[in-house]
Coordinates of C-alpha atoms in Angstrom, one line a residue:
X19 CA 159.1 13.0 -10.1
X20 CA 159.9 13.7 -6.4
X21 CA 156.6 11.4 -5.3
X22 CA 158.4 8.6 -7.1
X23 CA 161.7 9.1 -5.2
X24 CA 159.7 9.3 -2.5
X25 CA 158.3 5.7 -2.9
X26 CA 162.1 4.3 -3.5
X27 CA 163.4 6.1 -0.9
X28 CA 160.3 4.8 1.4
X29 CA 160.9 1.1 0.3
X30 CA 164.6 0.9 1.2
X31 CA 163.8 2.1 4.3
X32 CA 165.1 0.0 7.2
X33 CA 163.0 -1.8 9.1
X34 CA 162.4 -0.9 12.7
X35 CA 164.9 -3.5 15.1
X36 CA 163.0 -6.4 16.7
X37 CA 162.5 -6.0 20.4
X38 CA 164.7 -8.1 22.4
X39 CA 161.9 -10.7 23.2
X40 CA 161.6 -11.5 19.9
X41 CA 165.3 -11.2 19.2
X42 CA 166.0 -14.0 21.7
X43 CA 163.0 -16.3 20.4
X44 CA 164.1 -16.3 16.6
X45 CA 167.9 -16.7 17.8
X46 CA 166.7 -19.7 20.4
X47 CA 164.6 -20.9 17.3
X48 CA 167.5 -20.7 15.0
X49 CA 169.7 -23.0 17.7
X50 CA 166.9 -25.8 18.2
X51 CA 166.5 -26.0 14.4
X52 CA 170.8 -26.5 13.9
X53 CA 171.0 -28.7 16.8
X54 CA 167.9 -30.9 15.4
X55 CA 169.6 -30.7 11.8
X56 CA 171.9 -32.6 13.2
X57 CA 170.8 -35.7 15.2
X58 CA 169.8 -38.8 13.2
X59 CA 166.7 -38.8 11.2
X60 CA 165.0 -41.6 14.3
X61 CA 165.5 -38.8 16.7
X62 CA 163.9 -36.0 14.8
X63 CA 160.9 -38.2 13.7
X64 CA 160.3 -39.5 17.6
X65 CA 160.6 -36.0 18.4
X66 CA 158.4 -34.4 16.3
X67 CA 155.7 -36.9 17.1
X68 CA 156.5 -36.8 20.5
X69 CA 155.5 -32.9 19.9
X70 CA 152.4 -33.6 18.4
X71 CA 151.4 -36.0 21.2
X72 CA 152.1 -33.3 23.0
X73 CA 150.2 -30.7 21.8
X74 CA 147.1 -33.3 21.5
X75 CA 147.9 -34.1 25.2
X76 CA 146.8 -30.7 25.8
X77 CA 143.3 -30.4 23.7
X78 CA 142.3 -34.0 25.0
X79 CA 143.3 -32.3 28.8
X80 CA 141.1 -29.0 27.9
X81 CA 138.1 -30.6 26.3
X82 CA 137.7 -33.5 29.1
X83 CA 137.3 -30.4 31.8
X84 CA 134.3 -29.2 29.3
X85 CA 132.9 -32.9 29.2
X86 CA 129.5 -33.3 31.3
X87 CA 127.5 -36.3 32.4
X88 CA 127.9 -38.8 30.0
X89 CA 127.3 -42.7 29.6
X90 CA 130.7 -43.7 30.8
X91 CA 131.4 -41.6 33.7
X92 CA 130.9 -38.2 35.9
X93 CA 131.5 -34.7 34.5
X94 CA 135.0 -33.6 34.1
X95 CA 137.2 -36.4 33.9
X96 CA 140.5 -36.8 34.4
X97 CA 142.8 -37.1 30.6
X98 CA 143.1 -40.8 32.0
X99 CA 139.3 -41.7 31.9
X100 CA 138.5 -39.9 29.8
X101 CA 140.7 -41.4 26.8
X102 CA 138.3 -44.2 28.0
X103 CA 135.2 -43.9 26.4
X104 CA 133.6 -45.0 22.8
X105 CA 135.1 -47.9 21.0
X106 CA 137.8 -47.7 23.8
X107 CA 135.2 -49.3 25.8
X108 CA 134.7 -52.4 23.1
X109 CA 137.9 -53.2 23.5
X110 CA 138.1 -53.1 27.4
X111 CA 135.0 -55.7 27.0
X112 CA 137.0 -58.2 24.5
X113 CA 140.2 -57.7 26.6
X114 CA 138.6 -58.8 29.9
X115 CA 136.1 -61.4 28.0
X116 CA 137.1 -62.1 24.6
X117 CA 134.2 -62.5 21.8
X118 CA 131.0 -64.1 22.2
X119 CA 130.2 -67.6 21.6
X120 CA 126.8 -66.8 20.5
X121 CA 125.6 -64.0 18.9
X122 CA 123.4 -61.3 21.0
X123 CA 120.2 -61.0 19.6
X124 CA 116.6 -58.7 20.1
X125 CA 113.5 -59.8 20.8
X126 CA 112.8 -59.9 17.1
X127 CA 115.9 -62.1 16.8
X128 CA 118.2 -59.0 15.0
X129 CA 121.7 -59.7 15.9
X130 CA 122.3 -56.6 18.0
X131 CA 125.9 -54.7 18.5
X132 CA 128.7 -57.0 20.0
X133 CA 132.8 -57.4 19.8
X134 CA 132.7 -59.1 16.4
X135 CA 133.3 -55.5 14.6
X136 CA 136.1 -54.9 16.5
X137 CA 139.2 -57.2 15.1
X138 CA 141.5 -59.1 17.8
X139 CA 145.1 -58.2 17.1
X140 CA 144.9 -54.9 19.1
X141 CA 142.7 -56.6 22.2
X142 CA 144.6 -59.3 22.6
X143 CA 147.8 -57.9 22.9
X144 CA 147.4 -55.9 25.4
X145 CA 145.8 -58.8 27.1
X146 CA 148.9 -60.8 26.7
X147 CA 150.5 -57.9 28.2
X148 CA 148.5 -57.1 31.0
X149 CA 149.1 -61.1 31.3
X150 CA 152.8 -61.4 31.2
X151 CA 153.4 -58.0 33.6
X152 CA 150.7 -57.9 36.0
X153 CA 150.2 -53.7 34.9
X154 CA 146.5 -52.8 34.6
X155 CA 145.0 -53.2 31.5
X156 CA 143.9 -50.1 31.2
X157 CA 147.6 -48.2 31.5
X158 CA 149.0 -51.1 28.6
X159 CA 145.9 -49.7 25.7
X160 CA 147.1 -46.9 26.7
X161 CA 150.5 -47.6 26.3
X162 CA 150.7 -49.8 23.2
X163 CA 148.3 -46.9 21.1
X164 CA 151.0 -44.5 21.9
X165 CA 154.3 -46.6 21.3
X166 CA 152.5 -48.0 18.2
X167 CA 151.5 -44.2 17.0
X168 CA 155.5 -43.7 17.4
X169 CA 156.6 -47.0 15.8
X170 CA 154.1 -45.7 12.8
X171 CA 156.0 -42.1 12.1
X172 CA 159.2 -44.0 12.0
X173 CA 158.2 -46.1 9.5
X174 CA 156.1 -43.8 7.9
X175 CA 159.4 -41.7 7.4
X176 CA 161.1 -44.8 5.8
X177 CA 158.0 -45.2 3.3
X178 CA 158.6 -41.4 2.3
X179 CA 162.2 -41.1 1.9
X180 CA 161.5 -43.9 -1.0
X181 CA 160.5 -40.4 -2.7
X182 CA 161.7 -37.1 -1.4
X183 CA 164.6 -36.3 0.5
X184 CA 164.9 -35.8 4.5
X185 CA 163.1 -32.5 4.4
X186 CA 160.2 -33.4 2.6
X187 CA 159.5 -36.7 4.2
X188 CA 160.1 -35.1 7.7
X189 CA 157.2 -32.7 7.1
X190 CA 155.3 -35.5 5.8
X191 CA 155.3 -37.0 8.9
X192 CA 154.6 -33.7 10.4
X193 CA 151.5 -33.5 8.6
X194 CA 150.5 -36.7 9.4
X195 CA 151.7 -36.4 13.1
X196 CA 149.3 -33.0 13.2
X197 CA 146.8 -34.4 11.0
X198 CA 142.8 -33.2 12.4
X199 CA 141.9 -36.7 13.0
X200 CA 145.1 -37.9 14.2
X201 CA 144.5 -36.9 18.2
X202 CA 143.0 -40.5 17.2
X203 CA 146.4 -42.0 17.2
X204 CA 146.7 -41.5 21.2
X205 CA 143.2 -43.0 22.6
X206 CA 143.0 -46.6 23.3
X207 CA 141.5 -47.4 19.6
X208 CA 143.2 -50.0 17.2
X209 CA 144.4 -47.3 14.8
X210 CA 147.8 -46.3 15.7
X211 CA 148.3 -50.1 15.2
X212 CA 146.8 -50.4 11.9
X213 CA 148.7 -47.4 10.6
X214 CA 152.0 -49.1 12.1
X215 CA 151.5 -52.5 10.2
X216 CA 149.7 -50.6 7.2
X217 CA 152.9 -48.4 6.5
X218 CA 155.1 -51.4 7.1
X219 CA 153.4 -53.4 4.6
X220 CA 153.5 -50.2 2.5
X221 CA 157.3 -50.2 2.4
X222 CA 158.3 -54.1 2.0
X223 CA 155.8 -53.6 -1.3
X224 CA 157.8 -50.2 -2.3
X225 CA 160.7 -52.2 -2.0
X226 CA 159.5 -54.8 -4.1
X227 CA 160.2 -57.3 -1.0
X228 CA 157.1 -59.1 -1.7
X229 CA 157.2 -62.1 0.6
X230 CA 158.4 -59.9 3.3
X231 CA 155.5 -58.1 3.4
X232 CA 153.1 -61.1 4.2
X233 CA 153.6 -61.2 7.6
X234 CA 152.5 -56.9 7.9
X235 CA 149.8 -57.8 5.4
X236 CA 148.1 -60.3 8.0
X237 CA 148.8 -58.2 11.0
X238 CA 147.3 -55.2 8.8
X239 CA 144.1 -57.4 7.8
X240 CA 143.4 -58.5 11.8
X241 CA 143.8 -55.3 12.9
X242 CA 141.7 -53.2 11.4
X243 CA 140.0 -53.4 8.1
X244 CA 142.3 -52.7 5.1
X245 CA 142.5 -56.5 3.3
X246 CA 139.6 -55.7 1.0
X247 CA 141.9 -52.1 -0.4
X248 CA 145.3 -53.9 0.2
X249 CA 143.8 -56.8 -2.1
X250 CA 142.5 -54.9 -4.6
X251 CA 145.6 -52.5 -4.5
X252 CA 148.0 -55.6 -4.9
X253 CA 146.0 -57.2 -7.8
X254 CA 145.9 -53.8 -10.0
X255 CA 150.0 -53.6 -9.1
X256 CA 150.2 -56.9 -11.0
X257 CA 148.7 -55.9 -14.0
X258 CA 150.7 -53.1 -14.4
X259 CA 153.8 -55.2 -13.4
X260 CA 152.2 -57.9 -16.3
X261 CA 151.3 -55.4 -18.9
X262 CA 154.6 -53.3 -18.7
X263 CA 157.0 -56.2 -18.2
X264 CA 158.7 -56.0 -21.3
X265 CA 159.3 -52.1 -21.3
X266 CA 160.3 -52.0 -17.4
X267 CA 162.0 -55.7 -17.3
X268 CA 161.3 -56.9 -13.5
X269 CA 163.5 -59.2 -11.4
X270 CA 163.4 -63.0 -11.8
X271 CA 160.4 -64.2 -10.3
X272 CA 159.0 -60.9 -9.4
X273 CA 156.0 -61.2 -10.8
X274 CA 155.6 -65.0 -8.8
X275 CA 155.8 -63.2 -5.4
X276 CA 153.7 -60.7 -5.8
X277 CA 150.9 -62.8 -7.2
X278 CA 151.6 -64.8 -3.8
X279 CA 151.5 -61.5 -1.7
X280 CA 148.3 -60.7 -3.4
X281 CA 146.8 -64.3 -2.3
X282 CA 148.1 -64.2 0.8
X283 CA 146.3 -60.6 1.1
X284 CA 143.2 -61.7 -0.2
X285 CA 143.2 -64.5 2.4
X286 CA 144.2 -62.2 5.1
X287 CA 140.9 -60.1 4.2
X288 CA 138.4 -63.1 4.8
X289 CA 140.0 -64.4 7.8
X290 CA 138.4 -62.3 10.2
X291 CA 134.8 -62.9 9.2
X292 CA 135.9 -66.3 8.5
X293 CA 137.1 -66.6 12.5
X294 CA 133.8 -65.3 13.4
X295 CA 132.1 -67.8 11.6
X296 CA 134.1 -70.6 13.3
X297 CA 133.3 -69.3 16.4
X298 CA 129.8 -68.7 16.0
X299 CA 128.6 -70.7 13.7
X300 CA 126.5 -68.2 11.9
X301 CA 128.4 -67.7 8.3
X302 CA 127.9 -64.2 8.3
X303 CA 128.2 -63.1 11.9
X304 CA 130.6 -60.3 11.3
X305 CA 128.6 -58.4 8.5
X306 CA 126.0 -58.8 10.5
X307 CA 127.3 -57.6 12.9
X308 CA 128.6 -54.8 11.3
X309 CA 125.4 -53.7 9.7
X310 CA 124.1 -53.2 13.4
X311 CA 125.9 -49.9 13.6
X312 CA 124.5 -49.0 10.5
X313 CA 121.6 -49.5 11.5
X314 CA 120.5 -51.6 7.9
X315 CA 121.6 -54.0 5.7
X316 CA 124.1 -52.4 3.6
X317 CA 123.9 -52.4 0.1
X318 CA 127.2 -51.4 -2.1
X319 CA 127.9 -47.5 -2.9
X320 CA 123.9 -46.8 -2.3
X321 CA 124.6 -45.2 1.4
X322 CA 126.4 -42.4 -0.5
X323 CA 123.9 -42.0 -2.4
X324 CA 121.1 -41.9 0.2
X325 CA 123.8 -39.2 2.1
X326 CA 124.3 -37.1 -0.6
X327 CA 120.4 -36.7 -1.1
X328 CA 119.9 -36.0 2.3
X329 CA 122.5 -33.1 2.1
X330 CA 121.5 -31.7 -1.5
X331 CA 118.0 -33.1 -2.3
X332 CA 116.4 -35.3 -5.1
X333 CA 118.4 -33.8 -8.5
X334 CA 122.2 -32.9 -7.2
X335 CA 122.5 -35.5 -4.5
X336 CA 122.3 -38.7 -6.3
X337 CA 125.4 -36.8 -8.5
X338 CA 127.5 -35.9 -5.8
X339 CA 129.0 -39.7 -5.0
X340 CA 130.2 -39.2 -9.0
X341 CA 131.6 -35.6 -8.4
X342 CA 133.2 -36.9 -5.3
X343 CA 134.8 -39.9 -7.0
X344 CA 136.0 -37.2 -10.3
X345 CA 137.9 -35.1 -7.9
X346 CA 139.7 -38.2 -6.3
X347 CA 140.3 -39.1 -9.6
X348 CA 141.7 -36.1 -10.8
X349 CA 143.7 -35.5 -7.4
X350 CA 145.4 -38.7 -7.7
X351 CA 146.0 -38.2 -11.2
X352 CA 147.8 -34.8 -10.8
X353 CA 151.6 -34.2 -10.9
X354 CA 152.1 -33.6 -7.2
X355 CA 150.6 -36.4 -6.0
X356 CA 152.6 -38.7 -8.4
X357 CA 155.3 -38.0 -6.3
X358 CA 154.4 -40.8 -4.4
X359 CA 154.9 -43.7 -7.0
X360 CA 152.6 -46.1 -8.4
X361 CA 152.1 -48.4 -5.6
X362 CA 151.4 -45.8 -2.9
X363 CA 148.6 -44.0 -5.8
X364 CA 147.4 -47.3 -6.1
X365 CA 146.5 -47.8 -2.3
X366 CA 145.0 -44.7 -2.0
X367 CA 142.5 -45.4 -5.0
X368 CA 141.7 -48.8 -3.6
X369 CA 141.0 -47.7 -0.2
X370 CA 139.0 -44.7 -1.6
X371 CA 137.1 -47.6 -3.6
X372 CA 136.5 -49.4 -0.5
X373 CA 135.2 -46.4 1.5
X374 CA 132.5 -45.8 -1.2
X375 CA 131.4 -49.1 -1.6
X376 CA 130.7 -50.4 2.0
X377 CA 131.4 -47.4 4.1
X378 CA 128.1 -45.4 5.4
X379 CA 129.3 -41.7 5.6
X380 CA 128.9 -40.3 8.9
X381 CA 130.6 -38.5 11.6
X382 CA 133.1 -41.7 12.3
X383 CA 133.9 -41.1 8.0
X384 CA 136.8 -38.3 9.1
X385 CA 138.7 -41.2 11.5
X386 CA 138.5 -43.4 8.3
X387 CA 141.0 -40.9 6.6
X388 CA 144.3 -41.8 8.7
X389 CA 144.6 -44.6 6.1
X390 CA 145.3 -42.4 3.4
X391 CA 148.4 -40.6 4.8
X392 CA 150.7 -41.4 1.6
X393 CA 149.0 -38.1 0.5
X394 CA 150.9 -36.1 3.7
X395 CA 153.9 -36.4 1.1
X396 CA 152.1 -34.8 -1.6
X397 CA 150.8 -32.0 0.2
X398 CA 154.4 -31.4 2.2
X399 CA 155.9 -31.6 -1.3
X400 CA 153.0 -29.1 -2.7
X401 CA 155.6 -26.2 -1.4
X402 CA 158.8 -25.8 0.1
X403 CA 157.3 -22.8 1.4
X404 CA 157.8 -22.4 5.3
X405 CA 154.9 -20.2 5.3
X406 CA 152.4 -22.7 4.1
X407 CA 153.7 -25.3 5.8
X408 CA 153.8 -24.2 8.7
X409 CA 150.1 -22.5 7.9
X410 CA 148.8 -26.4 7.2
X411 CA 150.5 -27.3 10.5
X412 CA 148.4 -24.4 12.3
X413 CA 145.4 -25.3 10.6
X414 CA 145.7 -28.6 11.4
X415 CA 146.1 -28.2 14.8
X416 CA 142.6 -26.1 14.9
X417 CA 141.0 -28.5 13.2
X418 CA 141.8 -31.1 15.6
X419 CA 140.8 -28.9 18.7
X420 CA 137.2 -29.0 16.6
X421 CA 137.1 -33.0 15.6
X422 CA 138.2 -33.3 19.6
X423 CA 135.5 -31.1 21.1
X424 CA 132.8 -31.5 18.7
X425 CA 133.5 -35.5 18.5
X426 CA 135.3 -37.0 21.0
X427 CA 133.8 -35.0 23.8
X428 CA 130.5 -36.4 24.3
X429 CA 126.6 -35.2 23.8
X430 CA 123.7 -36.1 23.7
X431 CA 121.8 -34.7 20.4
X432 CA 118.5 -32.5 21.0
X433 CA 116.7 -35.9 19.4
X434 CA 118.3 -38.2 21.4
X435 CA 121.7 -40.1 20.0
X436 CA 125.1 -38.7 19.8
X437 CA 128.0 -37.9 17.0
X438 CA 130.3 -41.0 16.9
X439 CA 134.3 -40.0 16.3

């Protein structure tokens, strides 16, 4: 009896006082978090990405004073440089030249890697910029990657408050802000862009404003390669619209514009390779010159296939593309992620679609997953937890040090060759 009083007596015990150190850090934490509470929702999101910049700032800073001789430049860059390198480098090349005329060929008369895989909208305005204010080039990528990466948490926000309230949404865009792949956001690549006019597109489709979102839907398709998803994405929203019009009676005319929007997408998707036909007269100049990277001809879903036997050998490999596609299936499927509404579902199934049939899986696969940031809502939603938030946060943050260091910083493999990011 007396070992049990013990116990109680033990657990209301008071808890040793906090030292003054961490006294003043939990009070000082306490006073950020009231006087945040209370600015306007633009000033928390700019903030908050403007803290994850911030801590990215920092890896890219650490991992260029580990980067050796590489293709671009002498060991241990500066952050400047050496935000400079990969695709970063494509797009110097078509800002200073624009796209070839003709395509390059081999010796064996293989089309061989060239700015056609790189789409213009990014490019060519910075160009216009550099044009209009004389600054370098080089500072305005720069420059436009990281005001767009802003302009695309703000509107990210916007999407999200379509389905949780300020809390929630905000640490959606924390988690996309913070996201492993999302130091991505800050190079000179056409991403942060994309995401911007994705999202915006996104939200004029949420809000049913259907011919307001043609004009993001074309920006979208020339900047980076969503038209096929967003096309698919819009035709399956019109079959639902169709199918369920007498039980969920739609606006006058609803039904009109979004079968317009879904043209006008579809269009938008061929008018890149389109352009590169014009300009090179060779019908299918951009595919091939995206199957340059590839290093083959692609055909439809097979490279996961091929991947997934190369990882788990002849019997479970061909089976693995299927498992893949039934835990999508059941993810998007499952109460937490219907948070997000139909249309937002429906995106991230298309893309998903899309990846498997005419991406090849390699290291450059993770930077493919920024498009899919609708699910940042479900996973902040998941728990109103601090502690796991703020445990995905951390382990966010550590998986980016690791996509930075074992991607982004360059080396050469023991075969010859390198990871792309």
């Amino acid at each position: 009896m007396s070992h049990g009083l013990d116990e109680r007596a033990g657990a209301t015990r008071e808890l040793p006082p906090s030292s003054p150190v961490h006294a003043a850090l939990g009070a000082a934490a306490r006073t950020t978090a009231l006087w945040l509470a209370r600015r306007p929702w633009w000033l928390q999101v700019v903030l908050l990405y403007a803290a994850s910049r911030l801590v990215t700032f920092g890896i890219f800073a650490a991992a260029a004073l580990q980067q050796g001789t590489n293709p671009w430049f002498g060991p241990h860059p500066d952050y400047f440089h050496f935000l400079q390198i990969w695709d970063s480098e494509w797009y110097g090349r078509i800002i200073q030249n624009g796209y070839p005329a003709v395509l390059p060929r081999s010796s064996t008369g293989a089309v061989t890697e060239n700015a056609w895989a790189f789409y213009p909208v990014f490019p060519y305005l910075v160009r216009s910029l550099a044009l209009i204010t004389g600054i370098s080039w080089q500072v305005l990528e720069q420059v436009v990657a990281m005001a767009a990466g802003f302009a695309a948490a703000l509107v990210v926000y916007r999407l999200f408050r379509h389905f949780a309230g300020h809390g929630t949404a905000l640490w959606g865009v924390a988690f996309f802000a913070f996201f492993p792949v999302s130091a991505i956001l800050q190079v000179p690549y056409a991403e942060s862009l994309g995401i911007a006019f994705l999202a915006w597109a996104l939200l004029r489709i949420v809000e049913r404003r259907y011919l307001a979102a043609i004009p993001a839907v074309v920006l979208a398709c020339l900047t980076r390669p969503v038209g096929v998803p967003l096309a698919v994405m819009l035709a399956a929203l019109f079959v639902i619209r169709w199918v369920s019009r007498r039980r969920r009676p739609l606006a006058p005319g609803e039904l009109l514009r979004l079968a317009v929007l879904t043209a006008a997408t579809a269009a938008s998707a061929l008018a890149w390779p389109a352009i590169a036909w014009a300009a090179t007269g060779v019908m299918t100049a951009y595919t091939d010159t995206e199957a340059v990277w590839r290093g083959s001809d692609l055909v439809p879903f097979m490279p996961w296939v091929d991947t997934g036997t190369y990882l788990f050998g002849p019997v479970l490999g061909p089976v693995a593309p299927f498992l893949l596609v039934a835990a999508a299936a059941l993810y998007l499927t499952s109460s937490h992620v219907k948070l997000v509404g139909v249309e937002l579902r429906l995106w991230c199934a298309a893309y998903a679609l899309y990846l498997l049939a005419f991406l090849y899986p390699q290291t450059s696969t993770f930077r493919m997953m920024l498009p899919f940031f609708p699910l940042a809502l479900a996973a902040a939603a998941l728990s109103r937890s601090r502690a796991y938030r703020g445990a995905v946060l951390v382990m966010f943050v550590l998986l980016q040090i690791v996509w930075v260091v074992w991607l982004w910083d360059w080396a050469e493999l023991p075969g010859g060759g390198d990871w792309p990011p």
